[in-house]
mmCIF file of C-alpha atoms in Angstrom:
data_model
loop_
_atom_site.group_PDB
_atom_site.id
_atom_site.type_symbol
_atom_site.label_atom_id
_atom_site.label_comp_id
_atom_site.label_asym_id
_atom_site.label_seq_id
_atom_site.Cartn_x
_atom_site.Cartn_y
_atom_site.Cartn_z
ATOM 1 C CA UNK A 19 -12.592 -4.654 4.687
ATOM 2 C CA UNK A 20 -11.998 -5.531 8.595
ATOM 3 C CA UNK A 21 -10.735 -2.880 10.184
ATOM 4 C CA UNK A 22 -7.328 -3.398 12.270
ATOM 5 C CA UNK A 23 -7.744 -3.691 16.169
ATOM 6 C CA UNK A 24 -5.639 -1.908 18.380
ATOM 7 C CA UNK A 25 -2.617 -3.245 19.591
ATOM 8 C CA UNK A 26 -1.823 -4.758 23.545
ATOM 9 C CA UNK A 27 0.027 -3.316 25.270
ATOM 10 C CA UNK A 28 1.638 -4.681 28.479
ATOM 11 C CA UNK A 29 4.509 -3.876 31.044
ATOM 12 C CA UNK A 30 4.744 -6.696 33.366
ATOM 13 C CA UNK A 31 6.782 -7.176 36.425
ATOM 14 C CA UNK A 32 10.085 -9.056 36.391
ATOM 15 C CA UNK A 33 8.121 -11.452 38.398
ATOM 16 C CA UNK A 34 6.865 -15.115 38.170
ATOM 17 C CA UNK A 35 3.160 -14.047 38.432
ATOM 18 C CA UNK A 36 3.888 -12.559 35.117
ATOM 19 C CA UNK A 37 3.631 -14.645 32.679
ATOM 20 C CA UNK A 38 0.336 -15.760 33.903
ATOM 21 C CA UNK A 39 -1.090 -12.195 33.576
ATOM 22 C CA UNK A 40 0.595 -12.540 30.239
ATOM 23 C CA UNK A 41 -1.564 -15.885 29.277
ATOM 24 C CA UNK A 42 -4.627 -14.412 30.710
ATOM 25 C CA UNK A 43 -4.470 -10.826 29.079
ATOM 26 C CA UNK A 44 -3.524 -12.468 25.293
ATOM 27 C CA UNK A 45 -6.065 -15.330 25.234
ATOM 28 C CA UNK A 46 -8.244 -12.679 26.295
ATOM 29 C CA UNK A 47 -7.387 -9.980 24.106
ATOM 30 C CA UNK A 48 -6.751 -12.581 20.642
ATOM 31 C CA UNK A 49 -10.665 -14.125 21.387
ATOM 32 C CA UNK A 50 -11.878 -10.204 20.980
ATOM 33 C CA UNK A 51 -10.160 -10.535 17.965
ATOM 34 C CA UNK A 52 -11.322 -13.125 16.460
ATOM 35 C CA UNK A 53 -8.735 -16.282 17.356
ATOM 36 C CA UNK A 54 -10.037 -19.631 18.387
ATOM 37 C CA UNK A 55 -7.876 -22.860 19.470
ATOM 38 C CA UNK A 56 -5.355 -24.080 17.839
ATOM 39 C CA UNK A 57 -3.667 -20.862 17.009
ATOM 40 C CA UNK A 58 -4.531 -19.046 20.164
ATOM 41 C CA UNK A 59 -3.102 -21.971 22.454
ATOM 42 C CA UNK A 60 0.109 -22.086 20.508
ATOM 43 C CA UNK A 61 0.397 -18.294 20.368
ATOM 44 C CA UNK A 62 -0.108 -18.267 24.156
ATOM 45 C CA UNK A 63 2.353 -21.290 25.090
ATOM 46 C CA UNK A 64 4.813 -19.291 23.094
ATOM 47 C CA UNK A 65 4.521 -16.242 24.708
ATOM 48 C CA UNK A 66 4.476 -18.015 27.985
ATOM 49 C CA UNK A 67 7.823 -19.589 27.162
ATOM 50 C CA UNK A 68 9.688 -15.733 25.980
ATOM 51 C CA UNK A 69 7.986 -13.765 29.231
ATOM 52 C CA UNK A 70 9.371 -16.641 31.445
ATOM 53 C CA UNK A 71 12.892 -16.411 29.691
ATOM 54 C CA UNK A 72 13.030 -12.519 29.906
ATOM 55 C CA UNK A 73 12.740 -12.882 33.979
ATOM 56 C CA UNK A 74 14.675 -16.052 34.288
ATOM 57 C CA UNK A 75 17.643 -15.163 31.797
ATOM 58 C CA UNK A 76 17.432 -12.097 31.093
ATOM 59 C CA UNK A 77 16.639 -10.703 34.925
ATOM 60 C CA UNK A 78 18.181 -13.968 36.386
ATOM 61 C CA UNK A 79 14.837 -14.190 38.452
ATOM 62 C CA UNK A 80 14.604 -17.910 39.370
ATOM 63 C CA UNK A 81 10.873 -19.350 40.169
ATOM 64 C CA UNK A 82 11.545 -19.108 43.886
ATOM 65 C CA UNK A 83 12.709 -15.586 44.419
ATOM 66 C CA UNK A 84 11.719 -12.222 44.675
ATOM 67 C CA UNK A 85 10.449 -9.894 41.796
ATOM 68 C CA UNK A 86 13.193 -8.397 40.463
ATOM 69 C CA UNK A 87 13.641 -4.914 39.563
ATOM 70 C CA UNK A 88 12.986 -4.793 35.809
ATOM 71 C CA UNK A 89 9.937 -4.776 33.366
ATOM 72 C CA UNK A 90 9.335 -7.421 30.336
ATOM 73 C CA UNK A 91 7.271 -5.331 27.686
ATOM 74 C CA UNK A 92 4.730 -7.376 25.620
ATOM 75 C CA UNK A 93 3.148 -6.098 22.582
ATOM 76 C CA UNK A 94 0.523 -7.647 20.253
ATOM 77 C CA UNK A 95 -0.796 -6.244 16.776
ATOM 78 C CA UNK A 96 -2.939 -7.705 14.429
ATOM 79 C CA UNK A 97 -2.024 -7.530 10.678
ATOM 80 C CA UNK A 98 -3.348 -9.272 7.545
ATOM 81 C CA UNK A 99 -4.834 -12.239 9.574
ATOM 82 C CA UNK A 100 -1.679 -12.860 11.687
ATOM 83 C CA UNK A 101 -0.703 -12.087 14.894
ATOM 84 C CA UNK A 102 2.581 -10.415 15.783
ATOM 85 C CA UNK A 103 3.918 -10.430 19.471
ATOM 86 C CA UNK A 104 7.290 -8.707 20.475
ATOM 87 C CA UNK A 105 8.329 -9.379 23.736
ATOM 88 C CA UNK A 106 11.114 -6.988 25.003
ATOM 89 C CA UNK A 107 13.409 -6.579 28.070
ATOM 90 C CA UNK A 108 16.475 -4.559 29.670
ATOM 91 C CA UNK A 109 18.274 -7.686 30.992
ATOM 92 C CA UNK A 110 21.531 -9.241 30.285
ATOM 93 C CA UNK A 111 21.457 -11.057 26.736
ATOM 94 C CA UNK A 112 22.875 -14.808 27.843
ATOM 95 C CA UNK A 113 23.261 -17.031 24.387
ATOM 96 C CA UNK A 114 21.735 -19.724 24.885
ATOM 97 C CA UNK A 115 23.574 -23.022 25.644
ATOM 98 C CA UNK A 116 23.667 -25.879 23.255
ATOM 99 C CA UNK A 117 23.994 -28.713 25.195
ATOM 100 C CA UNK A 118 22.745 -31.826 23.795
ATOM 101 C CA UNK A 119 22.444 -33.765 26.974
ATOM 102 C CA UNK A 120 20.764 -30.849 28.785
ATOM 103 C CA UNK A 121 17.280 -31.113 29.749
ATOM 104 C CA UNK A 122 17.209 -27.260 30.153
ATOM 105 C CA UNK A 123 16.990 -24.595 26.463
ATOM 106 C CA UNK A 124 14.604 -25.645 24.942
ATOM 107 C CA UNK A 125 12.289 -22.570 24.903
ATOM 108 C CA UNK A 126 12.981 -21.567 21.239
ATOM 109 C CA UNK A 127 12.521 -24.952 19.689
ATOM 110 C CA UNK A 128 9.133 -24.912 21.983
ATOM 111 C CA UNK A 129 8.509 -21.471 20.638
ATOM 112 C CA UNK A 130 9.219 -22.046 17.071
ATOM 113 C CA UNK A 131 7.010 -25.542 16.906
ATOM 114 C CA UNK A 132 3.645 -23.221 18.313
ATOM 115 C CA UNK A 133 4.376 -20.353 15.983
ATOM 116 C CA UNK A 134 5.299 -19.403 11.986
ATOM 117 C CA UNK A 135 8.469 -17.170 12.682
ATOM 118 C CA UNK A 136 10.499 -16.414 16.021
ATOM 119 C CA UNK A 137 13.059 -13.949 15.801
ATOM 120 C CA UNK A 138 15.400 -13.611 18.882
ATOM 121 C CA UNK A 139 17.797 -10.440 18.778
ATOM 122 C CA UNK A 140 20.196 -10.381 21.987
ATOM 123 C CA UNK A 141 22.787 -7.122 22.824
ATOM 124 C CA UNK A 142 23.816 -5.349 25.839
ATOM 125 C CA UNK A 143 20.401 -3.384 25.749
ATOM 126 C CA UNK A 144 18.814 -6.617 26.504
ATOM 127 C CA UNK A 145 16.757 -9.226 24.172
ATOM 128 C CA UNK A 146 13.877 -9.110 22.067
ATOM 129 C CA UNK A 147 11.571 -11.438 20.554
ATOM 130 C CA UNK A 148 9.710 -11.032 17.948
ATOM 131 C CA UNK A 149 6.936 -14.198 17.519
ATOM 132 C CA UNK A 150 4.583 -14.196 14.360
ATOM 133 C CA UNK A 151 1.690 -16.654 14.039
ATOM 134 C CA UNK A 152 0.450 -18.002 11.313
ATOM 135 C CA UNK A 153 -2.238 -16.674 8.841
ATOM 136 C CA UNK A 154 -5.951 -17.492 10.316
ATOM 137 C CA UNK A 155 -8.586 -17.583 7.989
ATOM 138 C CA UNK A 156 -10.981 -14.386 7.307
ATOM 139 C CA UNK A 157 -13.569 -16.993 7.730
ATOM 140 C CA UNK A 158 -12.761 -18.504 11.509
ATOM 141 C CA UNK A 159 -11.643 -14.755 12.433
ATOM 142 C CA UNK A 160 -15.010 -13.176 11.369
ATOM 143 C CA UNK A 161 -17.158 -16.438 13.140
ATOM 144 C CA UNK A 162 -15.064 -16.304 15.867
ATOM 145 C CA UNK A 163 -15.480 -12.872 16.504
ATOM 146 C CA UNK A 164 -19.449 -13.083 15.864
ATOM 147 C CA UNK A 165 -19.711 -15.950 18.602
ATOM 148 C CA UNK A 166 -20.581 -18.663 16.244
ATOM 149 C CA UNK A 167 -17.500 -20.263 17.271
ATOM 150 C CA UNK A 168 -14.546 -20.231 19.241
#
């Protein structure tokens, strides 16, 4: 029986460098484990898309400005094959805005194409998201994690 790997663990800046570190730190950290593309490209785009929207909507942190003063929390556990992520910050929860002709919110439907489930709970504490990947095989987990492929 494979044992379960510790969880990641970040507290990133709301900043725009951040969801880079983000990208960086999971492909990193879901390799060790075992992931190999496609799952650990879509995780990562997904993730991508909730740190950006914590800083942008939830800090209101725009790509050309200034860190802002709060933290986006980003944690990653491994269960059963699957990879949980639960990205969490103290912003202000904005619904978002469904406007067909809008080029701009779409980063849930981006989210939940790349990933099985994508839970988004929004309240005056701030929002969380809560993205779960699909099952990968025991097989491509164990190879991948042996170096025999990846």
């Amino acid at each position: 029986m494979a044992s379960v790997p510790p969880p990641l663990d970040l507290v990133l800046a709301a900043d725009w460098v951040s969801p880079s570190v983000a990208r960086d730190k999971v492909r990193t950290w879901l390799r060790t484990n075992g992931w190999s593309s496609p799952h650990l490209d879509d995780m990562v785009l997904a993730i991508n898309e909730a740190v950006s929207n914590s800083i942008e909507h939830g800090y209101g942190v725009g790509p050309g400005d200034p860190a802002g003063t709060g933290t986006v929390e980003l944690r990653g556990e491994i269960t059963d094959h699957r990879a949980t992520f639960t990205v969490r910050d103290r912003g202000v929860w904005r619904p978002p805005v469904d406007d067909p002709k809008s080029t701009r919110g779409q980063g849930i439907r981006l989210m939940r194409a790349c990933v099985e489930e994508v839970s988004v709970d929004g309240s005056a504490d701030g929002t969380t998201v809560v993205l779960r990947g699909s099952r990968v095989p025991e097989s491509q987990e164990s190879a991948s994690a042996d170096g025999r492929s990846g």
